Short mmCIF file of C-alpha atoms in Angstrom, two decimals:
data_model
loop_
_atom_site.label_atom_id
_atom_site.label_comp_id
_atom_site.label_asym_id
_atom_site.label_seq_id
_atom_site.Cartn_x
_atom_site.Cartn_y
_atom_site.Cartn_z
CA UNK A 1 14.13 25.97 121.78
CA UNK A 2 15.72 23.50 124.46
CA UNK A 3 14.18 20.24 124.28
CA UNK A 4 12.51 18.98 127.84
CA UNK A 5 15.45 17.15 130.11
CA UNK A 6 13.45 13.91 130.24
CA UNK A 7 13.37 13.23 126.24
CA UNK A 8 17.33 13.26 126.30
CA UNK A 9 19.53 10.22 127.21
CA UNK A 10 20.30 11.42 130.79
CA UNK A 11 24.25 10.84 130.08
CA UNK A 12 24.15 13.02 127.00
CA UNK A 13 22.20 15.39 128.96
CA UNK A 14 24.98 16.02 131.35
CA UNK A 15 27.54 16.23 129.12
CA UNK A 16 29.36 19.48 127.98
CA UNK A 17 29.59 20.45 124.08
CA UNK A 18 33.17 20.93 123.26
CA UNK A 19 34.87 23.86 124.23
CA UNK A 20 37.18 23.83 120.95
CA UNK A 21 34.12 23.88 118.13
CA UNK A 22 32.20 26.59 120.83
CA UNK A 23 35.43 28.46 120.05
CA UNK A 24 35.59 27.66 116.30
CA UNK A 25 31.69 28.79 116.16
CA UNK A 26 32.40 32.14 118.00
CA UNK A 27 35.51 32.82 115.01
CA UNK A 28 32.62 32.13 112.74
CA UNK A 29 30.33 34.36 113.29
CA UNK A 30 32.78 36.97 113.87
CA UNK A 31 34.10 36.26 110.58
CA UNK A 32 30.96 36.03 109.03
CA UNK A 33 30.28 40.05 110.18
CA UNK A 34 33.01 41.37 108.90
CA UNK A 35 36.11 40.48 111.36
CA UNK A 36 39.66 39.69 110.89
CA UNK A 37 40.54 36.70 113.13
CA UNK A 38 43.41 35.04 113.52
CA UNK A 39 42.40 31.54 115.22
CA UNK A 40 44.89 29.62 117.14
CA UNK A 41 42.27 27.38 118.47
CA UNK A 42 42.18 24.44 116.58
CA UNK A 43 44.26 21.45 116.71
CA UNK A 44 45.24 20.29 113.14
CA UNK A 45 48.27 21.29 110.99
CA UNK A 46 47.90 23.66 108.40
CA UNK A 47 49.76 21.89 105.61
CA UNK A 48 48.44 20.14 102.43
CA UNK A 49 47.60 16.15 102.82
CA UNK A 50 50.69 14.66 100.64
CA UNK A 51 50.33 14.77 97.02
CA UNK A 52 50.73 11.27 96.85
CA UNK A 53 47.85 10.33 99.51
CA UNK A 54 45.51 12.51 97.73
CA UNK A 55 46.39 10.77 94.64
CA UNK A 56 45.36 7.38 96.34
CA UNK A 57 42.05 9.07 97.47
CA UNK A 58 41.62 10.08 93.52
CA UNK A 59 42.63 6.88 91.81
CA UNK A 60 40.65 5.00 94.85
CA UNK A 61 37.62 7.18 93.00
CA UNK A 62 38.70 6.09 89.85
CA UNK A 63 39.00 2.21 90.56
CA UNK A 64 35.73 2.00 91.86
CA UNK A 65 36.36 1.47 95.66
CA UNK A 66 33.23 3.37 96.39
CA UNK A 67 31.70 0.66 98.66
CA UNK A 68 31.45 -0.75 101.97
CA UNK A 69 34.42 -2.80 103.21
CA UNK A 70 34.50 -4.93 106.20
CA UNK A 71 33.62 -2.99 109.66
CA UNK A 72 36.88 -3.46 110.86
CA UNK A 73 38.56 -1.95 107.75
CA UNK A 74 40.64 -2.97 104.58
CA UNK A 75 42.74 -6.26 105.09
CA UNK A 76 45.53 -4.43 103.32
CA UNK A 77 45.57 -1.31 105.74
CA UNK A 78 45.40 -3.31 108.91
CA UNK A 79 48.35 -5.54 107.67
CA UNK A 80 49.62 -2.02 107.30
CA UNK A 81 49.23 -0.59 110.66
CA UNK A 82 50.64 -3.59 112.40
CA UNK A 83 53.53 -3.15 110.15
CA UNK A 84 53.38 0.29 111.31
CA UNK A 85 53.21 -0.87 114.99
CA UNK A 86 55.83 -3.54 114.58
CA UNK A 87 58.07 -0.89 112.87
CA UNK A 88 57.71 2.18 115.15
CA UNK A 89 57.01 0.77 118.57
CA UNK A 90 58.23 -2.87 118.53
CA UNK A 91 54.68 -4.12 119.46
CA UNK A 92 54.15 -7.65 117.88
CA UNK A 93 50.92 -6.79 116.39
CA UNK A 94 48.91 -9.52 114.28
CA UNK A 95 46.63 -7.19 111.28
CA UNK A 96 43.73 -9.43 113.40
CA UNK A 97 44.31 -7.04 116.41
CA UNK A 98 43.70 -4.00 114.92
CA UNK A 99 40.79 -1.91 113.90
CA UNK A 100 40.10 0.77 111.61
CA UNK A 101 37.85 4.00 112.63
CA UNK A 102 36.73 6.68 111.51
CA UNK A 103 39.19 9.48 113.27
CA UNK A 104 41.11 8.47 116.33
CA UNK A 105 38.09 9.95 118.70
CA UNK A 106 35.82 6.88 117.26
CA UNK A 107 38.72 4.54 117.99
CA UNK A 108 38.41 6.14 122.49
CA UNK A 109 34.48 5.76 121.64
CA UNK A 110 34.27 2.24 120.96
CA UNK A 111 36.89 1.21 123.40
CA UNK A 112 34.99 3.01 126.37
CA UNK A 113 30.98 2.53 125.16
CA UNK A 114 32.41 -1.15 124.71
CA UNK A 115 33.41 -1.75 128.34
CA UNK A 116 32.06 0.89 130.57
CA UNK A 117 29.37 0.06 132.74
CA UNK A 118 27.83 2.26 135.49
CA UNK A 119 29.69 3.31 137.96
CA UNK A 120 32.72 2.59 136.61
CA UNK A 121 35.58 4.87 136.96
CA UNK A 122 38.50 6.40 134.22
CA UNK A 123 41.35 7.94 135.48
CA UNK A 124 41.85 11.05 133.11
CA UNK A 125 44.98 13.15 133.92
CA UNK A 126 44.54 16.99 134.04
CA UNK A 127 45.18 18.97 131.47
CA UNK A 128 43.27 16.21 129.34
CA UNK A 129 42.01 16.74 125.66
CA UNK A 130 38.30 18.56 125.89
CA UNK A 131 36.28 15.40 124.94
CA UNK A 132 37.46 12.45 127.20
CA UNK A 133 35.50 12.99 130.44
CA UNK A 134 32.67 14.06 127.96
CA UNK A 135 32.88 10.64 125.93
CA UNK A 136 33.65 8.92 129.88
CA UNK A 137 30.32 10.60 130.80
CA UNK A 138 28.34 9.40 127.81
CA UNK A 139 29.18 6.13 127.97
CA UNK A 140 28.18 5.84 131.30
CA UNK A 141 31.00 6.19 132.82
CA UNK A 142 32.66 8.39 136.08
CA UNK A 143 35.61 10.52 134.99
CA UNK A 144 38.38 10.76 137.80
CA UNK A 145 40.43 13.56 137.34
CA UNK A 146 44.03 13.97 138.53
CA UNK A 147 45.27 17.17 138.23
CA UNK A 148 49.18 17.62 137.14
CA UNK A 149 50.18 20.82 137.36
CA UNK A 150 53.34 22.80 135.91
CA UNK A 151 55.64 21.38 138.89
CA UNK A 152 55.02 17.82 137.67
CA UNK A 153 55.62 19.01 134.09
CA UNK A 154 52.30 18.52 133.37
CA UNK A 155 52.56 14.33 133.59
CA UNK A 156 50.81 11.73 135.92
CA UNK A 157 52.87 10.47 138.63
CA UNK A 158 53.11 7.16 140.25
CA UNK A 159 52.23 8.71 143.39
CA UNK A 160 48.85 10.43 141.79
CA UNK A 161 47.69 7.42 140.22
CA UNK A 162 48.48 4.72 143.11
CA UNK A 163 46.06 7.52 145.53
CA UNK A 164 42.98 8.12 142.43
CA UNK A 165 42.58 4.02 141.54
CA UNK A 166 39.74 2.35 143.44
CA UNK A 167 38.13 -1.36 143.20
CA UNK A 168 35.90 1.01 140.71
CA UNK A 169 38.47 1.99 138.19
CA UNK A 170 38.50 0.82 135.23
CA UNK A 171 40.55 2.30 132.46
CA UNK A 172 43.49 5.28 132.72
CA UNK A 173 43.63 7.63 129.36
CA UNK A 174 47.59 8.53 128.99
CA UNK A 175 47.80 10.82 125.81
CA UNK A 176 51.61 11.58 125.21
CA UNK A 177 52.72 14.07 123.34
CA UNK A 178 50.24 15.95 125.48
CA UNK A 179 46.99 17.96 123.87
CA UNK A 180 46.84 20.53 125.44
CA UNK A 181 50.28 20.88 127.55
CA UNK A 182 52.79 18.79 124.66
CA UNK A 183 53.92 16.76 127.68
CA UNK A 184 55.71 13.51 126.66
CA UNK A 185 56.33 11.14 128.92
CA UNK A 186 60.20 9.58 128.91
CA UNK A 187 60.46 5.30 129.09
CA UNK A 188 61.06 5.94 132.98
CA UNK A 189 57.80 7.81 133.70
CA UNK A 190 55.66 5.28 131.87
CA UNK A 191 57.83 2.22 133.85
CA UNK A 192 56.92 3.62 136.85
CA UNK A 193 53.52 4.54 136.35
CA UNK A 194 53.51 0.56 134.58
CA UNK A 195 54.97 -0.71 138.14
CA UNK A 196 51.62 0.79 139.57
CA UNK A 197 49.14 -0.84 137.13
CA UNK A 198 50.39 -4.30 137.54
CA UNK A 199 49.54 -4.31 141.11
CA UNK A 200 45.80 -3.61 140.03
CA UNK A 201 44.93 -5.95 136.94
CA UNK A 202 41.19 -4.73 136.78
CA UNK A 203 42.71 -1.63 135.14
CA UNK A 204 42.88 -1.12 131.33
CA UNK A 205 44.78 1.52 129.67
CA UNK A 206 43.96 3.38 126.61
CA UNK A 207 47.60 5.04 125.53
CA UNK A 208 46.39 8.11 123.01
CA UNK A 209 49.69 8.44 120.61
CA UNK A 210 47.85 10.25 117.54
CA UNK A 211 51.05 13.21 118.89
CA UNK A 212 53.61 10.36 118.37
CA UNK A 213 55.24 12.17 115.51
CA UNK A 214 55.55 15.41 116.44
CA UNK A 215 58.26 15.41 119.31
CA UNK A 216 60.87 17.95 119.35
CA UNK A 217 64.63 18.65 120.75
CA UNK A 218 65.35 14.68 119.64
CA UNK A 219 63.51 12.88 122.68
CA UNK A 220 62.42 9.27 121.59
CA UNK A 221 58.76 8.79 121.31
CA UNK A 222 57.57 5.56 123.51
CA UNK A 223 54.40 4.19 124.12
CA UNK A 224 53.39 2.12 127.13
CA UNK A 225 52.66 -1.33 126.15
CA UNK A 226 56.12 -1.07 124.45
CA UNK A 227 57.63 -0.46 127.50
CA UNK A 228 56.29 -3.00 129.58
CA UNK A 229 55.50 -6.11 128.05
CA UNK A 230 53.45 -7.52 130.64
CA UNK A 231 51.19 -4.90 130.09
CA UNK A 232 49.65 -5.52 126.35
CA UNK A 233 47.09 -7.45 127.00
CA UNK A 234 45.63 -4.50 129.40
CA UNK A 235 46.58 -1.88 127.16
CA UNK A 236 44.82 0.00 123.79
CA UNK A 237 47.44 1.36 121.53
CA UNK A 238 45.52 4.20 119.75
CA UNK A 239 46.89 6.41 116.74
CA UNK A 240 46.09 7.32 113.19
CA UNK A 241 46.69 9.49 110.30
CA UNK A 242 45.39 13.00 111.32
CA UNK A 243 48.66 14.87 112.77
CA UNK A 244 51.53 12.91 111.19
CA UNK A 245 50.38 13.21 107.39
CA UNK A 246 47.96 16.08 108.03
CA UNK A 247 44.81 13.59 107.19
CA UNK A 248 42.04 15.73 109.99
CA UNK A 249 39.80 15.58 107.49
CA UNK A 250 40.05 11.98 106.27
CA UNK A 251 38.90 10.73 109.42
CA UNK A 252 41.11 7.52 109.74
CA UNK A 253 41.83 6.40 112.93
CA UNK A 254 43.31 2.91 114.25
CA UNK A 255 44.45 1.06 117.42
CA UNK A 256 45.42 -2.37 118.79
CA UNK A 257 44.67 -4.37 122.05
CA UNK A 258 43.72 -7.63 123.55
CA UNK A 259 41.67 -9.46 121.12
CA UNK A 260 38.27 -9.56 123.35
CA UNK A 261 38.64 -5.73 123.48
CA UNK A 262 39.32 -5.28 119.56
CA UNK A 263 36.17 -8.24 119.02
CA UNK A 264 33.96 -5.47 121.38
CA UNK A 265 34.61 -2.50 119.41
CA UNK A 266 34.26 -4.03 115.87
CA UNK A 267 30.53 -5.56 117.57
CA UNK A 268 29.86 -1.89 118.60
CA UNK A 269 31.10 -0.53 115.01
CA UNK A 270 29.09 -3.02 113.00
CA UNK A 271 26.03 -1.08 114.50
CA UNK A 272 27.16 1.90 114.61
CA UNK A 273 29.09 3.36 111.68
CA UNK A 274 29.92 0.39 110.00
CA UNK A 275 33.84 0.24 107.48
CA UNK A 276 35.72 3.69 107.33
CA UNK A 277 35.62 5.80 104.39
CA UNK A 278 36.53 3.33 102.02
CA UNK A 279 38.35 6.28 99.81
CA UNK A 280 39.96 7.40 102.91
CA UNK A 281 41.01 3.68 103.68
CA UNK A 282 42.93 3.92 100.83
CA UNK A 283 44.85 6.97 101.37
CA UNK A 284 45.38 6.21 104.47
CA UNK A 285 47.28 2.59 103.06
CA UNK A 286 49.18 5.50 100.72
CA UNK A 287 49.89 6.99 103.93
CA UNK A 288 51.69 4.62 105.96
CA UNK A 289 53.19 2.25 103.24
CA UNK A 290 54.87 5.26 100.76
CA UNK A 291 57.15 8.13 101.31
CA UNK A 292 57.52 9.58 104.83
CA UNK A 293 60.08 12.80 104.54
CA UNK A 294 56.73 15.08 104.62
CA UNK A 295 56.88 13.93 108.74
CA UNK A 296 60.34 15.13 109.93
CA UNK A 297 59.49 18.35 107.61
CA UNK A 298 56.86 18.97 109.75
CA UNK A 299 57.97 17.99 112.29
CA UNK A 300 61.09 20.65 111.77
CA UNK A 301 58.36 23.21 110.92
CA UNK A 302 56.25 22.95 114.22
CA UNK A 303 59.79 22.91 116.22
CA UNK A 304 60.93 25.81 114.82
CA UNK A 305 57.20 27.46 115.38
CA UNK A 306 57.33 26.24 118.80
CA UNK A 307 60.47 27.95 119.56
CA UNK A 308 59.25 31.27 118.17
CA UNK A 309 55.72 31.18 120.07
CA UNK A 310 57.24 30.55 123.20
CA UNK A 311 59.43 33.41 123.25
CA UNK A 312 57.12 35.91 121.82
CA UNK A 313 54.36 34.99 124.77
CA UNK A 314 56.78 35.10 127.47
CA UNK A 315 57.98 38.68 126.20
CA UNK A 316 53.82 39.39 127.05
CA UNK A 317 53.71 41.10 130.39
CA UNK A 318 51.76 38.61 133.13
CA UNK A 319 52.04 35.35 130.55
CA UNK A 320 53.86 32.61 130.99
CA UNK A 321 54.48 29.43 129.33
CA UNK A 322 56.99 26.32 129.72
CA UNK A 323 58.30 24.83 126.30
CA UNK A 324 56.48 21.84 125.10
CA UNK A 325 58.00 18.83 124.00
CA UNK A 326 55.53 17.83 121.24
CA UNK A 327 52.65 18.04 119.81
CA UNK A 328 51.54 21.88 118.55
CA UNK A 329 50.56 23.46 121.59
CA UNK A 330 51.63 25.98 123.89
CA UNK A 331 49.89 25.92 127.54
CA UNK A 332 50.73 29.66 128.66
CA UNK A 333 49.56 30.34 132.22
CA UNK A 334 46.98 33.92 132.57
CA UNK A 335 46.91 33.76 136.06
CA UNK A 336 48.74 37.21 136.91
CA UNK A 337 45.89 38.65 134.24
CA UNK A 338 42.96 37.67 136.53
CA UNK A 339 41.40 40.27 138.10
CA UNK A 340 42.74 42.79 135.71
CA UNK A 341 40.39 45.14 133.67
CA UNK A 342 41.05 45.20 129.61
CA UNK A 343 40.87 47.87 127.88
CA UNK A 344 37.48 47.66 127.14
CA UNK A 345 36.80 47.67 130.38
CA UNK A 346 36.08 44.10 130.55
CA UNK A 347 37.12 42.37 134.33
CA UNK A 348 39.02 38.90 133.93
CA UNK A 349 37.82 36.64 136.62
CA UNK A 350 39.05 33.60 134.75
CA UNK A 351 40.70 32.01 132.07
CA UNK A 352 37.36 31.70 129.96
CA UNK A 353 36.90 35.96 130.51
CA UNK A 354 40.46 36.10 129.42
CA UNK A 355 39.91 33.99 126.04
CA UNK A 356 36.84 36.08 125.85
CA UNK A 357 38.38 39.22 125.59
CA UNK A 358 41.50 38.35 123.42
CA UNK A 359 38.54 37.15 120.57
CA UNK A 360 36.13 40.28 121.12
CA UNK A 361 39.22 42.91 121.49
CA UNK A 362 42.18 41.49 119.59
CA UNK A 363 41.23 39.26 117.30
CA UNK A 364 42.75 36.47 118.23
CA UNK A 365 40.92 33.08 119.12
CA UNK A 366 42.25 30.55 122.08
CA UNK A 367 41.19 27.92 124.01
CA UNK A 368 40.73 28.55 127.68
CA UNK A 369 42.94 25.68 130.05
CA UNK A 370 39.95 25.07 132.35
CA UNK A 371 38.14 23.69 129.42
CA UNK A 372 41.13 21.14 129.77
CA UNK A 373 40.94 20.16 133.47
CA UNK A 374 43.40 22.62 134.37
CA UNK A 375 42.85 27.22 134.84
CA UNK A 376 44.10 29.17 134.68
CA UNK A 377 45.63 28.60 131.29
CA UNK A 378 45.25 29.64 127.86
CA UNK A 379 46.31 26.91 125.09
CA UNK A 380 47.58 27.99 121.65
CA UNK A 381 48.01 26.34 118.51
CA UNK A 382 50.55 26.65 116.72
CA UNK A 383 49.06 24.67 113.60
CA UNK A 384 49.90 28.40 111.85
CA UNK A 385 51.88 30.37 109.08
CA UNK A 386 54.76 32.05 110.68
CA UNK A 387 53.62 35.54 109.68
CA UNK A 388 49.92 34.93 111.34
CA UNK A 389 52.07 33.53 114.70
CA UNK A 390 53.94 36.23 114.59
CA UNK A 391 51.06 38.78 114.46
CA UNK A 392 48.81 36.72 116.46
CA UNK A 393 51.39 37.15 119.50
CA UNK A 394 52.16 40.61 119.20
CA UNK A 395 48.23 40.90 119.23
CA UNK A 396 48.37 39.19 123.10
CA UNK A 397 51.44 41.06 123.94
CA UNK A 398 49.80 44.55 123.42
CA UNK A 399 46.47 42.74 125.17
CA UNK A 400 48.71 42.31 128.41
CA UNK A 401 50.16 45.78 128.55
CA UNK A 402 47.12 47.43 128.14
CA UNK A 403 45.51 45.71 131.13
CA UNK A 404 45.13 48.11 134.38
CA UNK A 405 44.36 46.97 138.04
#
């Protein structure tokens, strides 16, 4: 039974569950009655957490760090993720400025339910992930969104964002490597979208790296406080240890920004959640203090998957896709599908019919673009074993030669 509109907050109210976990529910219940589906829909990598992380998690156990820790985290893994940001993207990062969260998404949470008030407005680049006009629009917030299509490869430009900020913006979300497009923006894009933001200093940026790893072909990975200096004290440096040491589950995520900003979010935390996982603290310090070879063998794996993916879903009559840079997604436009009948006899008016039918009539689950600000797309992970990539795409290659006019 729905509950009566007037006993919800009104901003939850008009917010949108997300379109990923609808997605992951439907391969659920079809797997629960009896179905073979392979799911390309969610966004983690399939490999085992490290050995030795999961031995920190164990011998955390074993120590007896089974209790709270200060809101903002363990002393020794913030001195570890400014190390990390000193290290990796020559930001001069003091262990004060940083906070620890649990996943990266309570990291955007904090920073936006922190600083938003009404009325205020977030630039949000289309495609975006699913949940930040949804987390925008709980916080009270008014998500702007800029659509950047294919001939922009997918990536903000100077020109967009000089025409969408108004005396009312407050914040732009970058996320680069791109979820859901693996668009990564070079040192010159993020310069000249920086030359735009110091003309408006009411505008904060929250830069979404948690991608940063997984960058292909050898491009150089660079964030945008990194790039221009005069922009730090403006700009949230968010990342963690879910994608680069295949930690989804851990739920550690961290950032670093302006000390009034970092002071907000810990305030918000302390009444909200309260320390991390304190066991998940600890592999996390594991994590970014001890070996790191299992991150260029992933990295290796999802470039060679990448490559493979690509060319099997441009073989698929009516699909294209461009080749992503990073991250572990492949944004494959269905537009010459729509208005096509399946075989079923189902009619494809959209890219949400489209990942319909490819779940109900060939098994195989996506996640429709305009869930992502931008239709019509399809975006598939490639977070997979080559064998069930392999036979996912054949799957949509036979799904686009059977469709008729």
């Amino acid at each position: 039974m729905n509950a009566p509109a007037h006993t919800l907050n009104r901003f939850l109210a008009e917010a949108k569950p997300s379109a990923t976990y609808k997605v992951m529910d439907r391969v659920a219940a079809r797997r629960a009655a009896g179905a073979r589906i392979i799911s390309l829909s969610a966004g983690e990598p399939d490999f085992d957490t490290p050995a030795h992380v999961c031995e920190a998690g164990i011998a955390a156990i074993r120590a007896g760090h089974t209790r709270y820790t200060q809101v903002a985290g363990l002393r020794a893994l913030r001195e570890a993720i400014a190390a990390k940001f000193q290290r990796e993207n020559e930001l001069d990062v003091d262990w004060r400025n940083t906070l620890v969260c649990s996943g990266g998404k309570q990291v955007i949470f904090n920073a936006l339910a922190a600083t938003l008030n009404e009325g205020d407005e977030v630039v949000v680049p289309a495609p975006y992930w699913v949940s930040y006009p949804e987390i925008v629009q709980l916080c009270g917030g008014k998500a702007i969104t800029v659509t950047c299509g294919a001939e922009s490869g997918f990536k903000l430009t100077p020109d967009a964002l000089r025409a969408s900020i108004t005396p009312h913006t407050r914040w732009l979300i970058l996320n680069s490597p791109s979820n859901p497009s693996g668009a990564v923006y070079s040192r010159a894009e993020l310069q000249a979208l920086a030359e735009v933001l110091l003309v408006h200093p009411q505008v904060l940026v929250l830069s979404d790296d948690i991608y940063e790893h997984l960058i292909f072909d050898g491009i150089e990975f660079f964030t945008l406080a990194q790039v221009e200096p005069r922009l730090r004290e403006r700009v949230l440096t968010m990342n963690g240890v879910s994608k680069a040491y295949a930690m989804t589950g851990w739920r550690i995520g961290f950032g670093t920004g302006p000390s009034w900003l970092i002071e907000a979010m810990e305030k918000l935390q302390g009444q909200q959640t309260s320390g991390a996982c304190t066991i998940s603290q600890h592999a996390a310090l594991a994590a970014l203090t001890g070996p790191q070879d299992s991150i260029e063998q992933g990295r290796a794996v999802f470039q060679r998957r990448r490559d493979m993916v690509v060319e099997l879903l441009n073989q698929a009559p009516g699909l294209h896709c461009e080749v992503p840079q990073g991250a572990f997604y492949v944004f494959a436009s269905c537009e010459a599908w729509l208005g096509k009948t399946t075989r079923a006899g189902t009619k494809l008016n959209s890219d949400e019919d489209v990942v319909n039918a490819l779940l109900d009539e060939a098994n195989v689950a996506t996640v429709h673009g305009s869930a992502f600000g931008l239709g019509p797309y399809i975006r598939i992970a490639y977070a997979l074993d080559d064998a069930s990539l392999r036979q996912a795409c054949e799957a949509i290659k036979r799904f686009g030669q059977a469709l008729a006019d």
